[in-house]
Amino acid sequence: MLRSCTAGLRSIWALRGRREGAPRLSMDLQPARRLFSTEKVIHKDWALPNPSWSKDLKLLFDQFMKKCEDGSWERLPSYKRTSTQESEDFKTYFLDPKLVEEERLSQAQLFTRGFEDGLGFEYVIFKNNDEKRTVCLFQGGPYLQGVPGLLHGGAMATMIDIALGSCTGGAVMTANLNINFKRPVPLCSVVVINSQLDKLEGRKLFLSCNVRSVDEKTLYSEATGLFIKLDPEKSST
Ligand SMILES: CCCCCCCCCCCCCCCC(=O)SCCNC(=O)CCNC(=O)[C@H](O)C(C)(C)COP(=O)(O)OP(=O)(O)OC[C@H]1O[C@@H](n2cnc3c(N)ncnc32)[C@H](O)[C@@H]1OP(=O)(O)O
């Protein structure tokens, strides 16, 4: 595990070195091309393998991609920024434009996707629509440390929230999240989050999940969540 983490860090440093050189090169580019490359970063799908992914993560990814071939499972793409349509949909609920300046909003991005490759949240979610469940493959990088050598519980809570939320679809918000942390998660290891929709009651979605090691022998956490479908008649702010 330690070796794969060190190897991961080495490839991260290699990537960082390359990226640090990138702005100098782009100085020569025409503005239109610069805009194009920025657009490419914004629209990049981050739920795909990169050099920081460990052997375990790549292996599981390949297994689930196979399951997608007959259409029973789908890989959910993941972007740094919400699409214009999604942002517009959410504005229906959060109407007060004074809350966040437009300029700040234009810089906004999903914080799980704000890290350099391998340093933060590396994850991909697969969804089985018929069974109303998802599987999230997650590798927490070195910047997510809490207790030395271990993943921060808040990072785990974030991934659990996202994993549970991926079982819902549409405009929902987390109203309640309960987590039992049973075993600490080693930093840079891969965990599997199995989530399911247990019950739908009006606008309330009751969900649960468990977090296990790749070999399924270690149960790291169990959680339940309540998500509420937003009511267009109500403003939440
Ligand atoms: C559109 C396209 C989307 C695409 C998008 C893509 C985004 C790319 C992925 C990003 C993924 C990031 C995932 C981040 C997910 C967060 O981080 S969400 C942020 C954290 N959560 C919050 O800030 C929520 C704050 N709370 C609220 O805004 C409001 O309380 C809520 C949750 C919207 C509910 O308010 P409300 O609509 O007025 O509902 P309300 O009438 O109070 O309650 C409805 C029912 O739920 C019950 N209820 C409400 N809260 C609770 C509670 N805490 N416990 C128990 N019961 C409760 C009520 O008792 C009521 O029950 P019934 O009487 O109907 O039986």
Coordinates of C-alpha atoms and ligand atoms in Angstrom, one line a residue:
M1 CA 0.0 0.0 0.0
L2 CA 2.8 2.4 1.0
R3 CA 4.6 1.5 -2.2
S4 CA 1.6 2.4 -4.4
C5 CA 1.2 5.6 -2.4
T6 CA 4.8 6.6 -3.0
A7 CA 4.6 5.7 -6.6
G8 CA 1.4 7.7 -6.8
L9 CA 3.2 10.7 -5.2
R10 CA 6.1 10.4 -7.6
S11 CA 3.7 10.5 -10.6
I12 CA 1.9 13.4 -8.9
W13 CA 5.2 15.3 -8.6
A14 CA 6.0 14.5 -12.2
L15 CA 2.6 15.8 -13.3
R16 CA 2.9 18.9 -11.1
G17 CA 6.3 19.6 -12.7
R18 CA 4.8 19.4 -16.1
R19 CA 1.8 21.6 -15.1
E20 CA 4.0 24.2 -13.5
G21 CA 5.7 24.6 -16.9
A22 CA 2.3 24.9 -18.7
P23 CA 1.6 28.7 -18.1
R24 CA 4.9 29.7 -19.7
L25 CA 4.0 27.7 -22.8
S26 CA 0.5 29.1 -22.9
M27 CA 1.9 32.7 -23.0
D28 CA 2.6 32.2 -26.7
L29 CA -1.0 31.0 -27.5
Q30 CA -3.6 33.1 -29.2
P31 CA -6.4 34.2 -26.8
A32 CA -9.0 32.1 -28.7
R33 CA -6.8 29.0 -28.2
R34 CA -6.3 29.8 -24.5
L35 CA -10.1 30.1 -24.1
F36 CA -10.5 26.8 -25.8
S37 CA -8.1 25.0 -23.5
T38 CA -9.8 26.6 -20.4
E39 CA -13.1 25.3 -21.8
K40 CA -11.6 21.8 -22.2
V41 CA -10.5 21.8 -18.5
I42 CA -14.0 23.0 -17.4
H43 CA -15.8 20.3 -19.4
K44 CA -13.3 17.6 -18.7
D45 CA -14.8 14.4 -17.2
W46 CA -12.8 13.7 -14.0
A47 CA -14.3 10.3 -13.3
L48 CA -11.8 8.6 -15.5
P49 CA -8.4 7.0 -14.7
N50 CA -5.3 9.2 -14.4
P51 CA -1.7 8.2 -13.6
S52 CA -2.3 8.6 -9.8
W53 CA -4.8 5.8 -9.7
S54 CA -3.6 2.7 -7.9
K55 CA -3.7 -0.8 -9.4
D56 CA -6.7 -1.6 -7.2
L57 CA -8.6 1.4 -8.4
K58 CA -7.9 0.7 -12.1
L59 CA -8.8 -2.9 -11.7
L60 CA -12.1 -2.2 -10.1
F61 CA -12.8 0.6 -12.7
D62 CA -12.2 -2.0 -15.5
Q63 CA -14.5 -4.5 -13.8
F64 CA -17.3 -2.0 -13.5
M65 CA -16.8 -0.7 -17.1
K66 CA -17.4 -4.3 -18.2
K67 CA -20.7 -4.3 -16.2
C68 CA -21.7 -1.2 -18.2
E69 CA -21.5 -3.0 -21.5
D70 CA -25.1 -4.6 -21.2
G71 CA -26.6 -1.3 -20.0
S72 CA -27.4 -2.5 -16.5
W73 CA -24.8 -0.1 -15.0
E74 CA -23.6 3.3 -16.1
R75 CA -20.6 5.3 -15.2
L76 CA -21.5 8.8 -14.0
P77 CA -19.4 11.5 -15.5
S78 CA -18.1 14.2 -13.0
Y79 CA -17.2 17.8 -13.8
K80 CA -15.6 20.6 -11.8
R81 CA -18.4 22.9 -12.5
T82 CA -22.1 22.4 -12.7
S83 CA -23.6 22.9 -16.2
T84 CA -25.3 26.1 -17.0
Q85 CA -28.6 24.3 -17.0
E86 CA -28.0 22.8 -13.5
S87 CA -27.0 26.2 -12.2
E88 CA -30.1 27.7 -13.6
D89 CA -32.2 24.9 -12.1
F90 CA -30.7 25.6 -8.7
K91 CA -31.3 29.3 -9.0
T92 CA -35.0 28.5 -9.0
Y93 CA -34.5 27.5 -5.4
F94 CA -31.8 29.9 -4.2
L95 CA -33.1 33.1 -5.6
D96 CA -31.3 35.8 -3.6
P97 CA -28.6 37.1 -6.0
K98 CA -27.0 39.1 -3.2
L99 CA -25.8 36.0 -1.4
V100 CA -22.9 35.3 -3.7
E101 CA -21.3 37.8 -6.0
E102 CA -21.5 36.8 -9.7
E103 CA -17.8 37.1 -10.0
R104 CA -17.2 34.7 -7.1
L105 CA -19.8 32.3 -8.5
S106 CA -17.9 32.2 -11.9
Q107 CA -14.9 30.8 -10.0
A108 CA -16.9 28.2 -8.2
Q109 CA -16.1 24.5 -8.6
L110 CA -17.0 21.2 -6.9
F111 CA -14.5 21.1 -4.0
T112 CA -13.9 17.3 -4.4
R113 CA -12.5 18.1 -7.9
G114 CA -10.3 21.0 -6.9
F115 CA -7.1 19.1 -6.2
E116 CA -4.2 18.2 -8.4
D117 CA -4.4 14.6 -9.7
G118 CA -4.0 12.1 -6.9
L119 CA -3.7 14.6 -4.0
G120 CA -7.3 14.7 -3.0
F121 CA -10.4 12.9 -4.0
E122 CA -10.0 10.4 -6.8
Y123 CA -13.3 8.7 -7.4
V124 CA -15.8 7.3 -9.9
I125 CA -19.4 6.3 -9.4
F126 CA -21.3 3.6 -11.2
K127 CA -25.1 3.5 -11.0
N128 CA -27.6 0.7 -11.4
N129 CA -30.9 2.5 -12.1
D130 CA -33.1 -0.6 -11.9
E131 CA -31.7 -1.6 -8.5
K132 CA -31.6 2.0 -7.3
R133 CA -28.0 1.7 -6.1
T134 CA -24.6 3.0 -6.8
V135 CA -21.0 1.9 -6.2
C136 CA -18.4 4.6 -5.6
L137 CA -14.7 3.7 -5.9
F138 CA -12.7 6.1 -3.9
Q139 CA -9.0 6.7 -3.3
G140 CA -8.3 9.4 -0.8
G141 CA -5.0 11.2 -1.5
P142 CA -2.3 12.6 0.9
Y143 CA -4.0 16.0 1.2
L144 CA -7.0 14.4 2.9
Q145 CA -5.0 13.3 6.0
G146 CA -6.5 13.6 9.4
V147 CA -4.7 11.5 12.0
P148 CA -1.3 10.8 10.6
G149 CA -1.4 8.2 7.9
L150 CA -5.2 8.1 8.0
L151 CA -8.0 9.6 6.0
H152 CA -9.8 12.5 7.6
G153 CA -13.3 11.6 8.8
G154 CA -14.7 14.8 7.1
A155 CA -13.2 13.6 3.8
M156 CA -15.0 10.3 4.2
A157 CA -18.2 12.1 5.2
T158 CA -17.9 14.2 2.0
M159 CA -17.6 11.1 -0.2
I160 CA -20.5 9.4 1.6
D161 CA -22.6 12.4 1.0
I162 CA -21.8 12.4 -2.7
A163 CA -22.2 8.7 -3.0
L164 CA -25.6 8.7 -1.3
G165 CA -26.6 11.8 -3.4
S166 CA -25.7 9.9 -6.6
C167 CA -28.6 7.5 -5.8
T168 CA -31.1 10.3 -5.9
G169 CA -31.1 12.3 -9.2
G170 CA -32.6 15.7 -9.6
A171 CA -32.6 18.7 -7.3
V172 CA -32.1 17.4 -3.8
M173 CA -30.3 18.5 -0.7
T174 CA -28.9 16.6 2.2
A175 CA -31.1 17.1 5.3
N176 CA -29.5 14.5 7.6
L177 CA -26.4 12.4 7.5
N178 CA -25.5 9.7 10.2
I179 CA -22.1 8.0 10.0
N180 CA -20.7 5.3 12.2
F181 CA -16.9 5.2 11.7
K182 CA -15.9 1.7 12.6
R183 CA -12.3 1.4 11.4
P184 CA -9.9 4.1 10.2
V185 CA -9.2 4.3 6.5
P186 CA -5.5 4.2 5.5
L187 CA -4.5 7.2 3.5
C188 CA -4.1 6.5 -0.3
S189 CA -6.0 3.2 0.0
V190 CA -9.0 2.4 -2.1
V191 CA -12.4 1.9 -0.6
V192 CA -15.8 0.9 -2.1
I193 CA -18.9 2.7 -1.1
N194 CA -22.1 0.7 -1.7
S195 CA -25.2 3.0 -1.6
Q196 CA -28.9 2.3 -2.0
L197 CA -32.2 4.0 -1.9
D198 CA -34.2 2.4 0.9
K199 CA -37.4 4.4 0.9
L200 CA -39.1 7.2 -0.9
E201 CA -41.8 9.1 1.1
G202 CA -43.1 12.2 -0.7
R203 CA -40.2 14.5 -1.0
K204 CA -38.1 12.5 1.4
L205 CA -35.5 10.0 0.2
F206 CA -34.0 7.6 2.8
L207 CA -30.6 6.2 1.8
S208 CA -27.9 4.0 3.3
C209 CA -24.4 2.9 2.5
N210 CA -21.4 1.0 3.7
V211 CA -17.8 1.6 3.1
R212 CA -15.5 -1.4 2.7
S213 CA -12.0 -2.3 1.7
V214 CA -11.4 -3.7 -1.8
D215 CA -11.2 -7.3 -0.5
E216 CA -14.5 -6.6 1.4
K217 CA -12.9 -7.9 4.6
T218 CA -12.9 -4.5 6.4
L219 CA -16.1 -2.6 7.1
Y220 CA -14.8 1.0 7.6
S221 CA -18.1 2.9 8.0
E222 CA -21.9 2.6 7.7
A223 CA -24.1 5.6 7.1
T224 CA -27.7 6.7 6.5
G225 CA -28.9 9.8 4.9
L226 CA -32.1 11.8 4.4
F227 CA -32.3 13.8 1.2
I228 CA -35.1 16.2 0.4
K229 CA -36.4 16.9 -3.1
L230 CA -36.5 20.7 -3.3
D231 CA -39.9 22.3 -3.5
P232 CA -40.0 24.9 -6.3
E233 CA -42.6 26.8 -4.3
K234 CA -40.1 27.4 -1.5
S235 CA -36.9 29.4 -1.4
S236 CA -34.3 27.7 0.9
T237 CA -32.4 30.9 1.7
Ligands
LIG1 C1 -31.2 20.4 -10.4 C2 -30.0 19.6 -10.9 C3 -29.1 19.1 -9.9 C4 -27.8 18.7 -10.4 C5 -26.7 19.0 -9.4 C6 -25.5 18.6 -9.8 C7 -24.5 18.9 -8.7 C8 -23.2 18.1 -8.8 C9 -23.2 17.1 -7.7 C10 -23.0 17.8 -6.4 C11 -23.0 16.8 -5.3 C12 -22.8 17.6 -4.1 C13 -23.7 17.0 -3.0 C14 -23.6 18.1 -1.9 C15 -24.8 17.9 -1.1 C16 -24.8 19.1 0.0 O1 -23.8 19.3 0.4 S1 -26.2 19.7 0.3 C17 -25.7 20.9 1.5 C18 -26.0 20.6 2.9 N1 -27.4 20.6 3.1 C19 -28.0 21.8 3.3 O2 -27.4 22.9 3.3 C20 -29.5 21.7 3.5 C21 -30.0 22.8 4.4 N2 -31.4 22.5 4.6 C22 -32.4 23.0 3.8 O3 -32.1 23.8 2.9 C23 -33.8 22.6 4.0 O4 -33.9 22.1 5.4 C24 -34.2 21.4 3.1 C25 -33.3 20.2 3.2 C26 -34.1 21.9 1.6 C27 -35.6 21.0 3.4 O5 -36.4 22.2 3.5 P1 -37.9 22.2 2.9 O6 -37.9 21.9 1.4 O7 -38.5 23.4 3.3 O8 -38.5 20.9 3.5 P2 -39.3 20.8 4.9 O9 -40.8 21.1 4.6 O10 -38.7 21.5 6.0 O11 -39.2 19.2 5.2 C28 -39.8 18.3 4.3 C29 -39.9 17.0 5.0 O12 -38.6 16.6 5.4 C30 -38.5 16.4 6.8 N3 -37.1 16.9 7.2 C31 -36.5 18.0 6.8 N4 -35.3 18.1 7.4 C32 -35.2 17.0 8.2 C33 -34.1 16.5 9.0 N5 -33.0 17.1 9.1 N6 -34.4 15.4 9.7 C34 -35.5 14.7 9.6 N7 -36.6 15.1 8.8 C35 -36.4 16.2 8.1 C36 -39.6 17.4 7.4 O13 -39.9 17.0 8.7 C37 -40.7 17.2 6.4 O14 -41.3 15.9 6.6 P3 -42.9 15.7 6.3 O15 -43.6 16.7 7.2 O16 -43.1 15.9 4.9 O17 -43.1 14.3 6.7

